[in-house]
CSV table of C-alpha atoms in Angstrom, one decimal:
chain,number,residue,atom,x,y,z
A,1,MET,CA,-12.7,-7.6,-5.8
A,2,ILE,CA,-9.4,-9.5,-5.9
A,3,PHE,CA,-6.8,-8.9,-8.6
A,4,GLY,CA,-3.6,-10.6,-9.7
A,5,LEU,CA,-0.8,-8.5,-11.1
A,6,ALA,CA,1.8,-9.8,-13.5
A,7,LEU,CA,5.3,-8.2,-14.0
A,8,HIS,CA,7.5,-9.3,-16.9
A,9,THR,CA,10.8,-7.6,-16.8
A,10,THR,CA,13.2,-10.2,-18.3
A,11,THR,CA,13.5,-8.5,-21.7
A,12,GLU,CA,13.9,-4.9,-23.0
A,13,VAL,CA,10.1,-4.7,-23.0
A,14,LEU,CA,8.4,-4.2,-19.7
A,15,SER,CA,5.0,-5.9,-19.6
A,16,LEU,CA,2.3,-5.5,-17.0
A,17,ALA,CA,-1.1,-7.1,-16.7
A,18,ILE,CA,-3.9,-7.2,-14.2
A,19,ALA,CA,-6.9,-9.5,-14.0
A,20,ARG,CA,-9.8,-10.2,-11.7
A,21,LEU,CA,-9.3,-13.4,-9.8
A,22,ASP,CA,-12.9,-13.8,-8.5
A,23,GLU,CA,-14.5,-13.9,-12.0
A,24,PRO,CA,-12.8,-16.4,-14.4
A,25,VAL,CA,-14.4,-16.9,-17.8
A,26,GLU,CA,-14.8,-20.0,-19.9
A,27,GLU,CA,-12.1,-20.4,-22.6
A,28,GLN,CA,-12.2,-22.6,-25.7
A,29,VAL,CA,-9.1,-24.7,-25.7
A,30,GLY,CA,-10.2,-27.2,-28.4
A,31,GLU,CA,-13.1,-27.8,-30.7
A,32,GLY,CA,-16.2,-27.6,-28.6
A,33,ASP,CA,-14.2,-27.8,-25.4
A,34,LEU,CA,-15.1,-25.0,-22.9
A,35,ASN,CA,-14.0,-26.7,-19.7
A,36,ASN,CA,-10.9,-24.6,-19.2
A,37,ARG,CA,-11.3,-21.6,-16.8
A,38,SER,CA,-9.4,-18.5,-17.8
A,39,LEU,CA,-8.8,-15.1,-16.4
A,40,LEU,CA,-10.3,-12.0,-17.9
A,41,CYS,CA,-7.4,-9.7,-18.3
A,42,LEU,CA,-8.6,-6.2,-17.4
A,43,LYS,CA,-5.6,-4.3,-18.5
A,44,GLN,CA,-2.3,-5.0,-20.0
A,45,GLN,CA,0.4,-2.7,-21.3
A,46,SER,CA,4.0,-3.0,-22.6
A,47,TRP,CA,6.8,-0.5,-23.0
A,48,GLN,CA,10.0,-0.8,-25.0
A,49,LEU,CA,12.4,0.5,-22.3
A,50,GLY,CA,15.8,-1.1,-23.0
A,51,ARG,CA,18.2,0.1,-20.4
A,52,GLU,CA,15.7,2.5,-19.0
A,53,LEU,CA,13.8,-0.3,-17.1
A,54,SER,CA,15.5,0.5,-13.8
A,55,THR,CA,14.6,4.2,-13.9
A,56,GLN,CA,11.1,3.9,-15.4
A,57,LEU,CA,9.6,0.7,-13.7
A,58,HIS,CA,8.3,2.3,-10.5
A,59,LEU,CA,6.7,5.3,-12.3
A,60,LEU,CA,5.1,3.1,-15.0
A,61,LEU,CA,3.8,0.6,-12.4
A,62,ALA,CA,2.3,3.5,-10.4
A,63,GLU,CA,0.5,4.9,-13.5
A,64,PHE,CA,-0.6,1.4,-14.5
A,65,MET,CA,-2.2,0.8,-11.0
A,66,VAL,CA,-3.9,4.2,-10.6
A,67,SER,CA,-7.4,2.7,-11.1
A,68,TYR,CA,-6.7,-0.2,-8.7
A,69,ASN,CA,-6.1,-0.4,-4.9
A,70,TRP,CA,-2.9,-2.1,-3.9
A,71,SER,CA,-4.8,-3.7,-1.0
A,72,ASP,CA,-7.0,-5.5,-3.5
A,73,LEU,CA,-4.1,-7.6,-4.9
A,74,GLY,CA,-4.4,-11.3,-4.2
A,75,PHE,CA,-1.0,-12.2,-5.7
A,76,ILE,CA,1.9,-11.0,-7.8
A,77,ALA,CA,3.3,-13.1,-10.7
A,78,ILE,CA,6.8,-12.3,-11.8
A,79,ALA,CA,8.8,-13.8,-14.7
A,80,LYS,CA,12.0,-15.3,-13.1
A,81,GLY,CA,14.0,-15.7,-16.3
A,82,VAL,CA,15.9,-16.9,-18.3
A,83,GLY,CA,16.4,-13.3,-19.5
A,84,SER,CA,18.2,-10.1,-18.9
A,85,PHE,CA,20.3,-10.3,-15.8
A,86,THR,CA,19.5,-6.8,-14.6
A,87,GLY,CA,15.8,-6.7,-15.7
A,88,THR,CA,15.1,-10.0,-14.1
A,89,ARG,CA,16.6,-9.1,-10.8
A,90,ILE,CA,14.9,-5.7,-10.7
A,91,GLY,CA,11.5,-7.3,-11.3
A,92,ILE,CA,12.1,-10.0,-8.6
A,93,VAL,CA,13.1,-7.4,-6.0
A,94,LEU,CA,10.1,-5.3,-6.8
A,95,ALA,CA,7.7,-8.3,-6.6
A,96,ARG,CA,9.3,-9.6,-3.4
A,97,THR,CA,9.0,-6.1,-1.8
A,98,LEU,CA,5.4,-5.7,-2.8
A,99,GLY,CA,4.6,-9.3,-1.7
A,100,GLU,CA,6.2,-8.6,1.7
A,101,GLN,CA,4.5,-5.2,2.3
A,102,LEU,CA,1.1,-6.4,1.1
A,103,ALA,CA,1.4,-9.9,2.7
A,104,ILE,CA,0.5,-11.7,-0.5
A,105,PRO,CA,2.0,-14.6,-2.4
A,106,VAL,CA,4.5,-14.0,-5.1
A,107,TYR,CA,4.6,-16.6,-8.0
A,108,ALA,CA,8.0,-16.7,-9.7
A,109,ILE,CA,7.5,-18.4,-13.1
A,110,GLY,CA,10.0,-19.4,-15.7
A,111,CYS,CA,10.0,-17.8,-19.1
A,112,ASP,CA,9.9,-21.2,-20.9
A,113,GLU,CA,6.6,-22.1,-19.1
A,114,ILE,CA,5.1,-18.7,-19.8
A,115,LEU,CA,6.0,-18.9,-23.5
A,116,GLN,CA,4.6,-22.5,-23.7
A,117,ARG,CA,1.3,-21.4,-22.2
A,118,SER,CA,1.1,-18.4,-24.5
A,119,GLN,CA,1.5,-20.6,-27.6
A,120,ALA,CA,-0.6,-23.6,-26.4
A,121,LEU,CA,-4.0,-21.9,-26.9
A,122,GLN,CA,-5.9,-21.5,-30.1
A,123,VAL,CA,-5.7,-17.8,-29.7
A,124,PRO,CA,-2.2,-17.1,-28.2
A,125,GLN,CA,-2.1,-15.0,-25.1
A,126,SER,CA,0.3,-12.2,-24.3
A,127,LEU,CA,3.2,-13.1,-22.0
A,128,GLY,CA,1.5,-11.1,-19.2
A,129,GLN,CA,-1.8,-12.9,-19.6
A,130,SER,CA,0.1,-16.3,-19.7
A,131,LEU,CA,2.0,-15.3,-16.5
A,132,LEU,CA,-1.2,-14.4,-14.8
A,133,SER,CA,-3.0,-17.6,-15.8
A,134,ILE,CA,-0.2,-19.8,-14.6
A,135,ALA,CA,-0.1,-18.1,-11.2
A,136,GLN,CA,-3.9,-18.1,-10.9
A,137,GLU,CA,-4.0,-21.8,-11.4
A,138,GLN,CA,-1.6,-22.3,-8.5
A,139,TRP,CA,-3.5,-19.7,-6.4
A,140,ALA,CA,-6.8,-21.5,-7.1
A,141,GLN,CA,-5.2,-24.7,-5.8
A,142,SER,CA,-4.4,-23.0,-2.5
A,143,GLN,CA,-0.6,-22.8,-3.3
A,144,TYR,CA,0.5,-19.6,-1.7
A,145,PRO,CA,4.3,-19.2,-2.0
A,146,HIS,CA,5.9,-16.8,0.5
A,147,TRP,CA,7.4,-13.8,-1.1
A,148,SER,CA,10.9,-14.9,0.0
A,149,GLU,CA,10.6,-18.0,-2.2
A,150,ALA,CA,10.6,-15.8,-5.4
A,151,LEU,CA,14.1,-16.1,-6.8
A,152,PRO,CA,15.6,-15.4,-10.2
A,153,TYR,CA,16.4,-18.4,-12.4
A,154,ILE,CA,20.2,-19.0,-12.3
A,155,PRO,CA,21.4,-21.7,-14.7
A,156,ASN,CA,23.8,-24.3,-13.5
A,157,SER,CA,27.3,-23.8,-14.8
A,158,SER,CA,27.0,-27.3,-16.4
A,159,GLU,CA,24.1,-26.1,-18.6
């Protein structure tokens, strides 16, 4: 089994989600349209951490992953911002470290794209599910970004 792991650390709420990559399911995206392939999210969880993200993230992630093998991860998806300066960077560093150690791709995805995906479906997805589905589409198209390419969103000073 191959899994994808999503980490959303850009707000005061830590969101984690995991899905099987080798068994997508049909999803209804419009009336009678079942052509879109979607992930079956096996587990998702959120915690309201506020400023405790930096001290709780590793413990909560370890507890979240207790039923899964790290070696079975096919990719990690991380929200790259716009969001909390500290939370975003903590998440990016964690995702890059895991990506490097596990030799798997890390998909850094902007919060605007995640939110748009979440709201575009008839039944809105959680942000973790949306993050996973965006990364899975890239993974299925053989786009495997190196962990070092995962960078936080930094707005231009002119924005």
